[in-house]
Coordinates of N, CA and C in Angstrom, one line a residue:
X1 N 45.2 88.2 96.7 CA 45.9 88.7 95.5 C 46.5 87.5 94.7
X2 N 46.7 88.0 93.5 CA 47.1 86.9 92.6 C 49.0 86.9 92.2
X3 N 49.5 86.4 92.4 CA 50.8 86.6 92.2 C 51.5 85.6 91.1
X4 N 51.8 86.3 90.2 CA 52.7 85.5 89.3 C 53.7 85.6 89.5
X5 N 55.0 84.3 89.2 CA 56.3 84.4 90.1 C 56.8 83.1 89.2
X6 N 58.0 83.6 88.5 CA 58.6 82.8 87.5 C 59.9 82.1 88.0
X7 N 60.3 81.1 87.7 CA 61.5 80.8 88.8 C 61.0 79.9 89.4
X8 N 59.8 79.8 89.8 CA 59.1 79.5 91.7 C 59.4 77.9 91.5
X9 N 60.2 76.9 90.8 CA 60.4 75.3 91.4 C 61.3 75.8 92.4
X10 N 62.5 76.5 92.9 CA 63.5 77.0 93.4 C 64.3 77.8 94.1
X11 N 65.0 77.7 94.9 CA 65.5 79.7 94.8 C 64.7 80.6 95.6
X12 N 65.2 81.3 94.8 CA 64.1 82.5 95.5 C 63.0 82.5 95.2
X13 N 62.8 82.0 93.6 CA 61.1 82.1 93.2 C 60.5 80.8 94.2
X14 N 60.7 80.1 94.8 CA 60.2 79.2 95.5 C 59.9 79.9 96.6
X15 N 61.0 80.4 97.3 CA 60.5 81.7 98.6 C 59.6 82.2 98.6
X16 N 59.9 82.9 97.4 CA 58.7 84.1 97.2 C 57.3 83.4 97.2
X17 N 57.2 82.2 96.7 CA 56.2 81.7 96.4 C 55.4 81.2 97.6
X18 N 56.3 80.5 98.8 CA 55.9 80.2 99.9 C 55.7 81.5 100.6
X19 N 55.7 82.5 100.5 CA 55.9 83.8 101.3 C 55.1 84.4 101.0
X20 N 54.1 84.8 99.3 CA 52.9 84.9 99.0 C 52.0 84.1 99.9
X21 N 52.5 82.6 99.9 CA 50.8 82.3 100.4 C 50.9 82.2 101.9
X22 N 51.7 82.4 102.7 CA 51.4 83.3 104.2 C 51.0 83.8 104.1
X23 N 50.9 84.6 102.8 CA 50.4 86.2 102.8 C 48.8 85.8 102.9
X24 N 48.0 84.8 102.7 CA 47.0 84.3 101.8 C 46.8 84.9 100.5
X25 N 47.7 85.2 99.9 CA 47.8 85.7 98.4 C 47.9 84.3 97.5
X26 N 47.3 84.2 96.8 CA 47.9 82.9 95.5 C 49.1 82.8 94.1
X27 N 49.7 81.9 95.0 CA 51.0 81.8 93.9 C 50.8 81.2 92.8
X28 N 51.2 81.6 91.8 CA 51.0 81.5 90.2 C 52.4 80.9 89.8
X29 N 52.6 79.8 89.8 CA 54.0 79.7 89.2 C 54.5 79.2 87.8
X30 N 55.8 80.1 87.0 CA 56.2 79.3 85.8 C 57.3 78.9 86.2
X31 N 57.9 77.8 85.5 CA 59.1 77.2 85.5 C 59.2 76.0 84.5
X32 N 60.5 76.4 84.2 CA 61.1 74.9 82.8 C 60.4 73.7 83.2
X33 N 61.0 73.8 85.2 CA 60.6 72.2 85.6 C 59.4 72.3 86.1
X34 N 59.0 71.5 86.6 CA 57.8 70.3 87.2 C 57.9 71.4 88.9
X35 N 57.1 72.1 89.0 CA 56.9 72.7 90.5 C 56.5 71.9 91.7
X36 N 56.7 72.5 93.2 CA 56.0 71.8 94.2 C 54.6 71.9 93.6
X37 N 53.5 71.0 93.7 CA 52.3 70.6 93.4 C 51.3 71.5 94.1
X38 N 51.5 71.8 95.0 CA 50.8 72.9 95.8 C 50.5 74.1 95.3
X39 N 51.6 74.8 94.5 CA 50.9 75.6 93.7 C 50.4 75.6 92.0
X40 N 49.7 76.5 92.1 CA 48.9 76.3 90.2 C 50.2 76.7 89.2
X41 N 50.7 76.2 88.7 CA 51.7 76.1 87.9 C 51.6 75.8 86.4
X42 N 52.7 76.5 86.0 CA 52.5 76.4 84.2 C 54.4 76.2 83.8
X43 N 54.4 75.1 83.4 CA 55.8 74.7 83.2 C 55.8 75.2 81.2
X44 N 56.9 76.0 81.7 CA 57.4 76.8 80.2 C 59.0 77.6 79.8
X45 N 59.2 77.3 79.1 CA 61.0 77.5 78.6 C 60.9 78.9 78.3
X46 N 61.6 80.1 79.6 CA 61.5 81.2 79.2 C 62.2 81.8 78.1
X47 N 62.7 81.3 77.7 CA 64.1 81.7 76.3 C 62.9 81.2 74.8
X48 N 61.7 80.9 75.6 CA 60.7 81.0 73.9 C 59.9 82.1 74.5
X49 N 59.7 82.9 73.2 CA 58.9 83.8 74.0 C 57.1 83.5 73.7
X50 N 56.8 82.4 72.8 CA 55.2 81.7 73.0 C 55.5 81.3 74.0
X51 N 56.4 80.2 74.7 CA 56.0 79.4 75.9 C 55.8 80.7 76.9
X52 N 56.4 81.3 77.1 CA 56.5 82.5 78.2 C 55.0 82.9 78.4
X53 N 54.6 83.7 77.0 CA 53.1 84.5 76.8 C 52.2 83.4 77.2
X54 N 52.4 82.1 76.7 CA 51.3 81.0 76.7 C 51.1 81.2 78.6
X55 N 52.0 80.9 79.0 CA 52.0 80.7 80.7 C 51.4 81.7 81.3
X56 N 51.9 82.7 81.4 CA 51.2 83.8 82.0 C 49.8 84.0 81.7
X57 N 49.2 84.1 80.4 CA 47.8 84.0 79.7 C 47.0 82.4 80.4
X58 N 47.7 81.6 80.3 CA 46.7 80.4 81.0 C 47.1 80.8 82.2
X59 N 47.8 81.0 83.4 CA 47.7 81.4 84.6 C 47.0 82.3 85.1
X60 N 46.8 83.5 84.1 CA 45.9 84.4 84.6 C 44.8 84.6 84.4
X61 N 44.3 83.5 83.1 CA 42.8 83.4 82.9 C 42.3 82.4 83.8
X62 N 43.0 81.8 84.5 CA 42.5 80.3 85.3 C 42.6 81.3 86.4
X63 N 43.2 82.0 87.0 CA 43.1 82.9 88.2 C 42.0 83.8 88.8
X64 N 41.7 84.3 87.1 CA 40.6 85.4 87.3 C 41.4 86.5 87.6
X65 N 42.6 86.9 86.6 CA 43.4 87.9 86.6 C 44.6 87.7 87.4
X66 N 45.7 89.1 87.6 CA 47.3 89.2 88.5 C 46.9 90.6 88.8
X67 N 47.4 90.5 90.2 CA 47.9 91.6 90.7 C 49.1 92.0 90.9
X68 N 49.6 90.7 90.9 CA 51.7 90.9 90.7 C 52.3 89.9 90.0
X69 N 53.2 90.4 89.8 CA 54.2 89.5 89.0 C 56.0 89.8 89.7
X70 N 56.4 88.4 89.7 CA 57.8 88.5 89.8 C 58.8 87.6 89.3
X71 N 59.4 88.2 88.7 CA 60.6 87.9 87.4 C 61.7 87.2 88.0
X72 N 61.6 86.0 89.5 CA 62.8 85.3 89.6 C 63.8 84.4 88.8
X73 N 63.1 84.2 87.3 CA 63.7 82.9 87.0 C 64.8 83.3 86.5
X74 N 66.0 83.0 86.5 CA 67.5 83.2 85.7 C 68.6 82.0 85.7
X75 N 69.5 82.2 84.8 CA 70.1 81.3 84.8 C 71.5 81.9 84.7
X76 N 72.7 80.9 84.5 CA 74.1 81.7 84.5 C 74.7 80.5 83.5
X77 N 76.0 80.9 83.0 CA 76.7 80.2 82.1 C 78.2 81.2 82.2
X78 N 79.3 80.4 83.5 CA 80.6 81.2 83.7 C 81.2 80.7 82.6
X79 N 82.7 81.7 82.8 CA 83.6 81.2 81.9 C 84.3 82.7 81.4
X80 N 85.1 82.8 80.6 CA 85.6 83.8 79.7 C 84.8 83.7 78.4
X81 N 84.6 84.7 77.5 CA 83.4 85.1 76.5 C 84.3 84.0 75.4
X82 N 85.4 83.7 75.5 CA 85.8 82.6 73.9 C 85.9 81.3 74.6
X83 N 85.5 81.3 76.0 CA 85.1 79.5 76.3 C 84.0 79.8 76.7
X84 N 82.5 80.4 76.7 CA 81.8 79.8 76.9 C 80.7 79.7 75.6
X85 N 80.2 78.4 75.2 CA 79.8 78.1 73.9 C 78.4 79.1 73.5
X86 N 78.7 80.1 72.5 CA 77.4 80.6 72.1 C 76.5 80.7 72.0
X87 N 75.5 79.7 72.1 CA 74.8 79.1 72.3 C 73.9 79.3 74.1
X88 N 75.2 78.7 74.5 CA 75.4 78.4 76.1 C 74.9 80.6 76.4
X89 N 75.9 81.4 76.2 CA 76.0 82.7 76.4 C 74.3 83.5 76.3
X90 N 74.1 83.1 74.7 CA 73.2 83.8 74.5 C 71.6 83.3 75.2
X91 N 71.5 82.1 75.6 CA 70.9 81.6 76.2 C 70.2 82.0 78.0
X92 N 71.5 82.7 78.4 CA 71.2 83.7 79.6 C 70.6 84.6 79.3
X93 N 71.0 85.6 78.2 CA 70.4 86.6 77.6 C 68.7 86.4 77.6
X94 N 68.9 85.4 76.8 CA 67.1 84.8 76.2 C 66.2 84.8 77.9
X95 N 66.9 83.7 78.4 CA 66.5 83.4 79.7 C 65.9 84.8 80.8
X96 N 67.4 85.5 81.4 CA 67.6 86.6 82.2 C 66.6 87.8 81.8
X97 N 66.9 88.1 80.6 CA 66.5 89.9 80.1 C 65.2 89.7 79.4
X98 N 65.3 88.9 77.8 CA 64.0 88.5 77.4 C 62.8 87.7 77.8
X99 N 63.3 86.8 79.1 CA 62.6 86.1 79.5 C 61.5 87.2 80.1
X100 N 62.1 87.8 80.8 CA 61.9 89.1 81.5 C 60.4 90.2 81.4
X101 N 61.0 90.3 79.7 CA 60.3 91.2 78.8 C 59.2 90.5 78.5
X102 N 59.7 89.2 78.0 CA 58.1 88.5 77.9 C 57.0 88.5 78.6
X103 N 57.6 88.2 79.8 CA 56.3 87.9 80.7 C 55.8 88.9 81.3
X104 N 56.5 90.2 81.5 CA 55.8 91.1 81.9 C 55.0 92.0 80.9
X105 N 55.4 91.8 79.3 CA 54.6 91.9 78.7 C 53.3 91.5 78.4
X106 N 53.5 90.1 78.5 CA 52.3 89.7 78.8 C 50.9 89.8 79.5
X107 N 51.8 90.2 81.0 CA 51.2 90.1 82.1 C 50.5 91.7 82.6
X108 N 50.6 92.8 81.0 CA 50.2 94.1 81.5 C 49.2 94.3 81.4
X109 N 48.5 93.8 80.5 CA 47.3 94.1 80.4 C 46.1 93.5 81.8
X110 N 46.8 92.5 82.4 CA 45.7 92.1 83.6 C 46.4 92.9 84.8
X111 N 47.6 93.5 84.7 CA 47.7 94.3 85.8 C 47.5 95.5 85.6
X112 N 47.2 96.4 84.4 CA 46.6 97.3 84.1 C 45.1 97.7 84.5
X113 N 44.4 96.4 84.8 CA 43.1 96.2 85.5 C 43.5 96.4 86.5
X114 N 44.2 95.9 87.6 CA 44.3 96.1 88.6 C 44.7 97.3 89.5
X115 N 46.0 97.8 88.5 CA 46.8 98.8 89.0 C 48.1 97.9 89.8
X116 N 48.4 96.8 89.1 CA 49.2 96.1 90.5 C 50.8 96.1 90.1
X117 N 51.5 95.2 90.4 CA 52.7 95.6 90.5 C 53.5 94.7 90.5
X118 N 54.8 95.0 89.8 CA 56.1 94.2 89.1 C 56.8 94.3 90.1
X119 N 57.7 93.3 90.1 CA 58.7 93.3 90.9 C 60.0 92.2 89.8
X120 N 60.5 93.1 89.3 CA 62.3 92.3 88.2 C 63.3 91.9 89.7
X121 N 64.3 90.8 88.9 CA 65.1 90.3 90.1 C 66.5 90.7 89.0
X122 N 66.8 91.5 89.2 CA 68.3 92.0 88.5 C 69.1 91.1 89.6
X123 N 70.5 91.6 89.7 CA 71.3 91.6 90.8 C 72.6 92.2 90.8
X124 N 73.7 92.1 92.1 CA 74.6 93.1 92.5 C 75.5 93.3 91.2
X125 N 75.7 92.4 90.4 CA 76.5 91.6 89.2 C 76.0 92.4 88.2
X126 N 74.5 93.3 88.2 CA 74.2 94.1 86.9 C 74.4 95.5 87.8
X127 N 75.0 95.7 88.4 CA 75.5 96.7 89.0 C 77.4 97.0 88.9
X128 N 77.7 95.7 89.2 CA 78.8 95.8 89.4 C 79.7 94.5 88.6
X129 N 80.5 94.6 87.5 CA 80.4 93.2 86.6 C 82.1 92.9 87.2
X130 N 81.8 91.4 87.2 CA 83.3 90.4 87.5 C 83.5 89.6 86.0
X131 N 84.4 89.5 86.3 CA 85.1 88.9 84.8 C 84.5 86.8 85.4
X132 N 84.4 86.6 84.1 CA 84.2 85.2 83.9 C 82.6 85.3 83.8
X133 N 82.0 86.5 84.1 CA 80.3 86.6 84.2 C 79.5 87.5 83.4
X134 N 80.3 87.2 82.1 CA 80.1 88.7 80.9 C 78.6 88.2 80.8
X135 N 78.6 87.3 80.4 CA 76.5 86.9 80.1 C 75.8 87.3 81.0
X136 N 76.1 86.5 82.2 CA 74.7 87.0 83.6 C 74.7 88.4 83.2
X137 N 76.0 89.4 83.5 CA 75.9 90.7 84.3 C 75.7 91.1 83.0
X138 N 75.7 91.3 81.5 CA 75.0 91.9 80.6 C 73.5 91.9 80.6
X139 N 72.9 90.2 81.1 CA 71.6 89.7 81.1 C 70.9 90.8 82.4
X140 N 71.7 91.1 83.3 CA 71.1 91.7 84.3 C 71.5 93.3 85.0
X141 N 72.1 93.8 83.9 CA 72.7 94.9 83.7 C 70.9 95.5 82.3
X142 N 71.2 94.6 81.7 CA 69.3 94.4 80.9 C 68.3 94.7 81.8
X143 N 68.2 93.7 83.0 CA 67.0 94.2 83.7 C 67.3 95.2 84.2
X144 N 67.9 95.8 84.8 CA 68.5 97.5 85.6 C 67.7 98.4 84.5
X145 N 68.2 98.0 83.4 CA 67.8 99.3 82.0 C 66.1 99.2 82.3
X146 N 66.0 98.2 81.9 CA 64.6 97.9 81.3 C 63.8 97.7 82.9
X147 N 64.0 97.8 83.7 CA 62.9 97.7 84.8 C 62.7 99.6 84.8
X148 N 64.0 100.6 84.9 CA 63.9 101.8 85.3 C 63.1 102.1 84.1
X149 N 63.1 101.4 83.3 CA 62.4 102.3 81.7 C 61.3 101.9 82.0
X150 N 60.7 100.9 82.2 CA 59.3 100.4 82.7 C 58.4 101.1 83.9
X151 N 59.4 101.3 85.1 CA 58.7 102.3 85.7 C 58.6 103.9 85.3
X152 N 59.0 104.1 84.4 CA 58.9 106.0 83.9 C 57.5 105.2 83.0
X153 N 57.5 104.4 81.9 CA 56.7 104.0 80.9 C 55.4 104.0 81.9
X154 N 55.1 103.2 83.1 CA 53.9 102.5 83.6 C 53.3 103.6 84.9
X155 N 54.2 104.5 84.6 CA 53.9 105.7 86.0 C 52.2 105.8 86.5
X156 N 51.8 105.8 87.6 CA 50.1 105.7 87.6 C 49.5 104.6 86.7
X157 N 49.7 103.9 86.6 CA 49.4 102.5 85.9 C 49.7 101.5 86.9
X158 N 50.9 101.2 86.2 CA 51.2 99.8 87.3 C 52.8 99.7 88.5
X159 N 52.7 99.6 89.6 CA 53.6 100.1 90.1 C 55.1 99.0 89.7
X160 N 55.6 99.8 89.5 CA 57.3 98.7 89.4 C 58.6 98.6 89.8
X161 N 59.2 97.4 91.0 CA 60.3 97.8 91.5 C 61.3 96.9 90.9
X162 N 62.4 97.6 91.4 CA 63.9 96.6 90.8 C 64.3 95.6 92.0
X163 N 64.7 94.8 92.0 CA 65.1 93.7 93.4 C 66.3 93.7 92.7
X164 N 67.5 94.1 93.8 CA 68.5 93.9 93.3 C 69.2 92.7 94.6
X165 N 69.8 91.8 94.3 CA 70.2 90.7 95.3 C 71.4 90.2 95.5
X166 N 72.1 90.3 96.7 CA 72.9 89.4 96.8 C 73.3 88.0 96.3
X167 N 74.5 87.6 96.8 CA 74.4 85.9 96.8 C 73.4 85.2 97.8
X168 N 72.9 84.4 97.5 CA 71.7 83.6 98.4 C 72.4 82.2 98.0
X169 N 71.9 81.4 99.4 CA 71.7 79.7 100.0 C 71.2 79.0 99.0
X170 N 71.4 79.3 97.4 CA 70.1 78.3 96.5 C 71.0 77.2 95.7
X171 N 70.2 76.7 95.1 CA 70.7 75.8 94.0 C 71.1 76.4 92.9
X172 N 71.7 77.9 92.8 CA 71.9 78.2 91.6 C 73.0 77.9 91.5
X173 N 74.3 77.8 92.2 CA 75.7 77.1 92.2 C 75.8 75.6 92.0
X174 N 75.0 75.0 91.8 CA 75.4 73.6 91.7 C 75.4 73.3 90.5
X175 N 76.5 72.7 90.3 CA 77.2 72.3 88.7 C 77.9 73.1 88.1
X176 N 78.2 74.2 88.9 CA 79.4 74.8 88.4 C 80.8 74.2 88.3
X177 N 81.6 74.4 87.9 CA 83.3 74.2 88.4 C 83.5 75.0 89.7
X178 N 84.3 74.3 90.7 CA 84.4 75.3 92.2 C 84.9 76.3 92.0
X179 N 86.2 76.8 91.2 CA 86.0 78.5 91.2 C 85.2 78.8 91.2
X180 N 84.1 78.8 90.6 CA 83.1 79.5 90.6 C 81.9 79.6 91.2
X181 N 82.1 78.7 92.0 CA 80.8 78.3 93.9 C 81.4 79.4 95.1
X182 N 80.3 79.7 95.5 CA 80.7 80.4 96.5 C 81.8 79.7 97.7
X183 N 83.2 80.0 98.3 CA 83.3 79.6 99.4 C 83.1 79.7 100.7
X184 N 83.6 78.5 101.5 CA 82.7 78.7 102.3 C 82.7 79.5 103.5
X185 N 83.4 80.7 103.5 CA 83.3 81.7 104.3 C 82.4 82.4 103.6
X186 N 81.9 82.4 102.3 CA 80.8 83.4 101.8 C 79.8 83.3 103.0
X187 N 79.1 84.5 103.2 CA 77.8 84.7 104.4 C 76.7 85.2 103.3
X188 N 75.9 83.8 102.4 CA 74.7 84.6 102.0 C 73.5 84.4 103.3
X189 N 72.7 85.4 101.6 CA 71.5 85.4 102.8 C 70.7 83.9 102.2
X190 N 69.6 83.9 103.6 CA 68.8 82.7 102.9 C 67.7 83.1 102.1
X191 N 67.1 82.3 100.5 CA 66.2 83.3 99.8 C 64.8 83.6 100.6
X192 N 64.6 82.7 101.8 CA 63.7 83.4 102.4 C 63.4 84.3 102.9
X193 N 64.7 85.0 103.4 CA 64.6 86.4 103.8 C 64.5 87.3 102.7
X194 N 65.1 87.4 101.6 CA 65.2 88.4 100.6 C 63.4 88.3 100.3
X195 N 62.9 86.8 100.0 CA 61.4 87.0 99.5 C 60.9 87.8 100.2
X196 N 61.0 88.2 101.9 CA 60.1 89.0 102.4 C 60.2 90.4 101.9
X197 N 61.3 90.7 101.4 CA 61.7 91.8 100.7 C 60.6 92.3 99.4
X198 N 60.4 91.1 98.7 CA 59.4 91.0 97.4 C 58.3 91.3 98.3
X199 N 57.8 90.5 99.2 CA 56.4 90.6 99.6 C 56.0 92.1 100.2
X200 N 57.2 92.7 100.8 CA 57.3 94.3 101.5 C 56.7 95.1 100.0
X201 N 57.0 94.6 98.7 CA 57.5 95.8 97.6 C 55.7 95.6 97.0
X202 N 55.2 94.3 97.1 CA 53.6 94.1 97.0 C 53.0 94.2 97.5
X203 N 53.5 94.7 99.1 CA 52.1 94.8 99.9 C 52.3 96.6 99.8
X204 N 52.6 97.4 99.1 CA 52.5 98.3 99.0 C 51.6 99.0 99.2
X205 N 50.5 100.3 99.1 CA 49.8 100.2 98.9 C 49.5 100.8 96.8
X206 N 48.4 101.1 96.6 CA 48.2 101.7 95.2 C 49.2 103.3 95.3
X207 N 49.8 103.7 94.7 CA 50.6 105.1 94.6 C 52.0 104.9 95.2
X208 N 52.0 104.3 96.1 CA 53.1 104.1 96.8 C 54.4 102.8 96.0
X209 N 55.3 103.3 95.8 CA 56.1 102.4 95.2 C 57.6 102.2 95.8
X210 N 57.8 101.2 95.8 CA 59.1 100.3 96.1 C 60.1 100.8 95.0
X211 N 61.0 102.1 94.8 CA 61.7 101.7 93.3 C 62.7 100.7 93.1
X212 N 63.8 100.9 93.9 CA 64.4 100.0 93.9 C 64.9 99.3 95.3
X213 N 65.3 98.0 95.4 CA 65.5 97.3 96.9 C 67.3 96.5 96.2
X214 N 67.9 96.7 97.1 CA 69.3 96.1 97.0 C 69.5 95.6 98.7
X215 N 69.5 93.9 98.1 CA 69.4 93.2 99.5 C 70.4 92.3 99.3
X216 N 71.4 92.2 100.4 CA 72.6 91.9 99.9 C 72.9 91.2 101.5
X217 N 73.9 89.9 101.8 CA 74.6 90.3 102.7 C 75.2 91.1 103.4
X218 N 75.6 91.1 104.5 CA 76.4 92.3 105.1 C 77.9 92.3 104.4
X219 N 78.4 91.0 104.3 CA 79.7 90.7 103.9 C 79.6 90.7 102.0
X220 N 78.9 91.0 101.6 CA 78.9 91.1 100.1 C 79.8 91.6 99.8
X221 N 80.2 90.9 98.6 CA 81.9 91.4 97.8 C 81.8 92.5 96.8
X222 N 80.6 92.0 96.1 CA 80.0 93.0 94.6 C 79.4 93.5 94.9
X223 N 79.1 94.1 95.9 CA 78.4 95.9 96.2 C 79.1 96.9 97.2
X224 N 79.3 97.6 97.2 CA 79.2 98.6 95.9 C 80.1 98.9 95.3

């Protein structure tokens, strides 16, 4: 299978990516930066939504189609809504929700051939919002909307789940200010566990669907 997976220099999209190809599935990856080399990669700035379409369209013509797709890539920008710079804010938006929309727009028409399947990476934060994280948790309070609207929209088409996630072991804390790093009694998980989580929601079979997965530490603060 063909798997598209945005995010994938990193993180979880890197997991995922390494966790597809145990699968012997082929990882498809977008990202701003420069990927491990190992996989077929299309580096593109999800906050444009040509670069987004462009990527998915050359990844999936060079593929010979997608049977999945997964929406890891996100970004964050803390702070209170009158210190964090405009720009900076709306930027997560672009990134998190529209980045989102892009690419799985993109990407319906070759999974509409297939009958294959989405998997959005929301998280516990678009469930449950903390103060200083009005951008993320709007950006991902977006995906919650628009992944459940996508699966009523794609019903018998294309199957589609929500990933909802804890804090994870990644690089997405670095370069924060330390209020805002996890400390270090936090117990995340590592993103290679949660990927197996993605890989459970694609090895589905046809009809059968994953709707939503909320994978969290045990000690998680923001659920429920």
């Amino acid at each position: 299978m063909n798997i598209l997976i945005t995010g994938g220099a990193s993180g979880l999209g890197l997991a995922t990516a390494e966790a597809v190809e145990k699968e012997g599935w082929r990882a498809l990856v977008v990202d701003v930066r420069e990927p491990d080399q190992r996989f077929d990669h299309v580096t593109a700035d999800l906050a444009d939504r040509g670069q987004a379409e462009r990527a998915v369209h050359e990844l999936a013509e060079r593929a010979g189609g997608l049977d999945g797709v997964v929406t890891a890539a996100g970004i964050d920008a803390c702070g209170r809504l009158e210190d964090v710079p405009a720009d900076d804010w709306e930027r997560v938006i672009q990134v998190n929700l529209l980045g989102t929309a892009a690419v799985v727009r993109a990407a319906l028409p070759y999974l509409k051939r297939t009958r294959g399947k989405v998997v959005t990476c929301a998280s516990t934060l678009g469930l449950r919002p903390l103060s200083d994280a009005s951008a993320y948790s709007a950006s991902k309070f977006g995906v919650v909307g628009f992944t459940r609207g996508l699966a009523v929209e794609l019903r018998g088409e294309v199957g589609v789940t929500l990933l909802i996630p804890g804090g994870m072991r990644t690089g997405f804390f670095d370069g924060r200010p330390e209020q805002y790093k996890p400390g270090p009694e936090a117990g995340l998980n590592d993103p290679a566990d949660v990927a197996q989580t993605v890989v459970f929601a694609l090895r589905q079979p046809t009809g059968c669907e994953v709707r939503e997965l909320v994978v969290c530490p045990s000690t998680e603060t923001s659920w429920p």
